[in-house]
Amino acid sequence: MASERWLLARFNRSDGTSKDWAIAVIGGELFVRFGTTGQAMQKKAIAKSSWKSSGAAAEGRRRLWEQSEQGYEVLGTCTFGTDGKATDLHSSPAAEIPVAEEATSGPTPMKDADIFFEITAVSWQRLFEVMEEAVERLSDHYECRWSTREGLPTGVPVIEGWTPAFDGHTGVGKVRHAGSLRRANGVAALLFLLTMRLLTSSDVTVNVVKADGGDIGKDLRKEAALLATFESSVDLITPAAEEAGLIPKRIRLSQIDTGQADYWF
């Protein structure tokens, strides 16, 4: 959300450049951002399994202390625009980590959704194979793990804190699961569903639509407005989306072997 405030800290290098780090507690979850000063800083959830303190606020303070030990200095609180860049800085070296009460987990009223999705599969095993491939494609860019769920034969994926519920399914027979996403679930959850959609076949289908029922294009470069809804942008998701196959890979001239002769036929 545009109104979310973050604690912003900066590390100044000896060469005159700097990098930033930001942290906030939102709906009981802990989130950080980091990157070069003035550049986009993508939102990342901190998995509770990695916490060393009890409670998001306490864990946030611990991580802030670790950053301070590394040379980061608190600047104050800020917000982040849809381009992922820090803005509206309120300077205060004594600022506390902001805490927002917006819920980011649990059942979500369908009327508040930003997208809707439906997953169907002929068997749990086939669905698991598609989920496993989608996780593999995104795991280098987002926190992806597996969580056990009572009654299911395998774990279910957890993408930056979000997981499909699959409530009431025993793992036997056909699978059908419908759900929704809100912006608070994060762009990684959206990319996971779209990657699953890309991997579908005749025995596994994934339909994903916008809140107004509109289709989501297969080339995410044309979905800037949707990405902005999820507090992201084409630039921010490009590395992950390229690897997942959601946008065409760019040609990187720096990687071209200029010593290789050209052959024409």
XYZ file of C-alpha atoms in Angstrom:
265
model
C 0.000 0.000 0.000
C 1.229 3.504 -0.788
C 0.581 4.618 2.844
C 2.856 1.970 4.397
C 5.757 3.579 6.164
C 9.183 1.990 6.506
C 12.243 2.671 8.612
C 15.035 3.609 6.204
C 18.753 3.153 6.971
C 21.764 3.945 4.790
C 25.331 2.654 4.494
C 27.777 5.181 3.055
C 30.806 3.752 1.281
C 34.224 5.391 1.231
C 33.971 5.967 -2.527
C 30.957 8.244 -2.089
C 28.296 5.707 -3.117
C 25.717 4.277 -0.734
C 23.148 1.528 -0.299
C 19.849 1.508 1.592
C 17.955 -0.954 3.764
C 14.380 -0.589 4.989
C 12.207 -2.554 7.400
C 8.554 -2.575 8.487
C 6.067 -4.751 10.367
C 2.852 -5.208 8.402
C -0.012 -7.294 9.736
C 2.232 -9.181 12.136
C 4.705 -10.067 9.372
C 8.217 -8.692 8.924
C 9.309 -7.165 5.617
C 12.583 -5.651 4.389
C 13.790 -3.832 1.312
C 17.365 -3.263 0.194
C 19.330 -1.898 -2.735
C 21.434 0.921 -4.120
C 20.391 4.394 -2.947
C 17.930 5.949 -5.369
C 17.147 2.677 -7.117
C 14.144 0.335 -6.852
C 14.022 -1.744 -3.664
C 11.754 -4.776 -3.926
C 9.641 -5.836 -0.940
C 10.685 -9.141 0.668
C 9.011 -11.062 3.483
C 11.189 -12.528 6.251
C 10.104 -16.105 6.979
C 9.156 -16.707 10.605
C 11.289 -19.854 10.541
C 14.362 -17.600 10.404
C 13.341 -15.361 13.329
C 15.480 -15.475 16.472
C 13.166 -13.275 18.523
C 9.575 -13.690 19.642
C 7.313 -11.384 17.673
C 7.770 -9.370 14.501
C 8.627 -6.097 16.269
C 11.320 -7.714 18.418
C 12.796 -9.519 15.431
C 12.744 -6.258 13.489
C 14.682 -4.485 16.226
C 17.213 -7.316 16.311
C 17.773 -7.117 12.558
C 18.033 -3.329 12.730
C 20.734 -3.700 15.398
C 22.604 -6.111 13.103
C 22.475 -3.566 10.281
C 23.684 -0.825 12.650
C 26.640 -3.019 13.615
C 27.518 -3.224 9.917
C 27.583 0.583 9.614
C 24.011 1.452 8.566
C 22.596 4.687 9.997
C 18.873 5.324 10.442
C 17.607 8.203 8.304
C 13.943 8.161 9.369
C 10.722 6.757 7.916
C 9.614 6.755 4.286
C 7.110 5.265 1.872
C 7.742 3.458 -1.411
C 6.180 4.276 -4.751
C 4.966 1.750 -7.301
C 8.422 1.982 -8.886
C 9.945 0.566 -5.693
C 11.867 3.746 -4.898
C 11.913 5.415 -1.477
C 9.967 8.660 -1.203
C 8.401 10.998 1.391
C 11.299 10.692 3.856
C 10.613 12.027 7.363
C 14.113 12.521 8.759
C 14.559 11.224 12.315
C 17.600 9.177 13.407
C 15.594 8.075 16.476
C 12.605 6.773 14.479
C 11.041 3.427 15.442
C 10.174 0.589 13.073
C 6.664 1.336 11.710
C 3.936 -1.168 12.513
C 0.881 -1.453 10.222
C -2.115 -3.519 11.241
C -3.158 -4.688 7.754
C -3.630 -8.456 7.797
C -1.464 -10.285 5.278
C -2.543 -13.845 5.931
C -5.632 -15.890 6.650
C -8.942 -16.006 4.765
C -9.449 -13.039 2.465
C -12.908 -11.737 1.557
C -13.410 -12.288 -2.135
C -14.679 -8.723 -2.573
C -11.252 -7.413 -1.528
C -9.337 -9.517 -4.042
C -7.080 -8.092 -6.721
C -7.025 -11.328 -8.729
C -8.957 -14.601 -8.707
C -7.588 -18.002 -9.634
C -8.792 -21.573 -10.114
C -6.584 -24.670 -10.178
C -7.784 -28.052 -11.456
C -5.812 -31.271 -11.867
C -6.545 -34.903 -12.678
C -4.483 -35.972 -9.655
C -2.525 -34.546 -6.755
C 0.695 -36.003 -8.154
C 0.373 -34.092 -11.432
C -0.449 -30.899 -9.579
C 2.548 -31.394 -7.305
C 4.846 -31.770 -10.321
C 3.659 -28.430 -11.735
C 3.991 -26.686 -8.364
C 7.476 -28.128 -7.921
C 8.601 -26.816 -11.317
C 7.125 -23.377 -10.624
C 8.948 -23.211 -7.282
C 12.223 -24.208 -8.925
C 11.922 -21.409 -11.493
C 11.273 -18.723 -8.872
C 13.372 -19.892 -5.915
C 16.487 -17.952 -6.965
C 14.556 -14.699 -6.717
C 11.984 -15.182 -3.951
C 11.787 -17.093 -0.704
C 10.142 -20.402 -1.612
C 9.775 -23.307 0.790
C 7.515 -26.289 1.444
C 5.148 -26.717 4.363
C 3.401 -29.887 5.532
C -0.381 -29.912 5.598
C -2.456 -32.534 7.401
C -4.273 -34.860 5.009
C -2.110 -34.080 1.984
C 0.464 -36.583 0.701
C 3.117 -33.911 0.053
C 4.067 -30.495 1.289
C 2.538 -27.372 -0.229
C 4.588 -24.417 -1.515
C 4.963 -21.256 0.553
C 5.901 -18.288 -1.621
C 7.106 -15.265 0.365
C 4.705 -16.248 3.157
C 1.690 -17.036 0.919
C 0.411 -20.551 0.238
C -2.611 -21.991 -1.627
C -4.954 -23.494 0.966
C -6.230 -26.684 -0.736
C -8.691 -26.941 2.152
C -10.702 -30.131 2.347
C -8.601 -32.110 -0.130
C -7.148 -35.435 0.948
C -4.736 -35.843 -1.952
C -6.877 -38.556 -3.524
C -8.778 -38.074 -6.781
C -9.168 -34.916 -8.811
C -8.125 -31.549 -7.407
C -10.055 -28.309 -7.674
C -9.079 -25.211 -5.731
C -10.346 -21.659 -6.174
C -8.936 -18.649 -4.382
C -7.918 -15.030 -4.586
C -4.921 -12.763 -4.035
C -4.653 -9.293 -2.578
C -1.754 -6.899 -3.014
C -0.634 -7.714 0.537
C 0.123 -11.271 -0.578
C 2.888 -9.868 -2.759
C 3.931 -10.032 -6.383
C 5.800 -13.316 -5.832
C 2.490 -15.113 -5.219
C 1.133 -13.647 -8.453
C 4.217 -14.771 -10.395
C 3.926 -18.254 -8.896
C 0.337 -18.646 -10.145
C 1.235 -17.267 -13.574
C 4.208 -19.624 -13.795
C 1.909 -22.522 -12.964
C -0.438 -21.304 -15.693
C 2.470 -21.326 -18.123
C 3.310 -24.925 -17.199
C -0.210 -26.299 -17.484
C -1.288 -29.082 -19.817
C -4.400 -31.116 -20.497
C -4.315 -32.670 -17.015
C -3.524 -29.518 -15.001
C -5.120 -26.148 -15.690
C -4.683 -22.824 -13.914
C -6.921 -19.855 -14.689
C -5.941 -16.431 -13.355
C -8.033 -13.287 -13.929
C -8.132 -9.724 -12.649
C -10.694 -8.579 -10.094
C -12.871 -7.181 -12.894
C -12.736 -10.497 -14.758
C -10.213 -9.287 -17.330
C -7.557 -11.622 -18.669
C -3.909 -11.353 -17.624
C -1.672 -11.362 -20.680
C 1.051 -13.973 -21.105
C 3.653 -11.206 -21.576
C 3.870 -9.341 -18.262
C 5.571 -6.374 -19.916
C 2.064 -5.375 -20.973
C 0.627 -5.646 -17.436
C 2.238 -2.621 -15.787
C -0.996 -1.589 -14.067
C -1.490 -5.039 -12.551
C 2.099 -5.147 -11.302
C 1.653 -1.694 -9.773
C -1.360 -3.037 -7.874
C 0.998 -5.577 -6.305
C 3.504 -2.819 -5.460
C 5.896 -3.887 -8.193
C 6.869 -3.055 -11.752
C 8.228 -4.646 -14.915
C 11.769 -3.619 -13.982
C 11.509 -5.195 -10.540
C 10.166 -8.573 -11.687
C 12.192 -8.883 -14.914
C 14.965 -11.237 -13.637
C 12.478 -13.659 -12.058
C 9.945 -13.368 -14.889
C 12.613 -14.073 -17.506
C 13.723 -17.215 -15.707
C 10.134 -18.336 -15.230
C 9.331 -17.748 -18.905
C 6.769 -15.024 -18.238
C 8.585 -12.464 -20.391
C 11.084 -13.003 -23.229
C 14.710 -13.052 -22.173
C 16.746 -9.977 -23.050
C 19.872 -10.228 -25.177
C 22.795 -9.150 -22.998
C 25.490 -7.718 -25.245
C 28.083 -8.050 -22.477
C 27.726 -11.816 -22.658
C 28.276 -12.093 -26.400
C 31.538 -13.784 -27.362
C 33.085 -11.222 -29.712
C 35.920 -13.618 -30.510
C 33.536 -16.049 -32.150
C 33.546 -15.864 -35.951
C 30.250 -15.414 -37.771
C 29.291 -17.928 -40.416
C 26.846 -17.230 -43.218
C 25.268 -19.814 -45.458
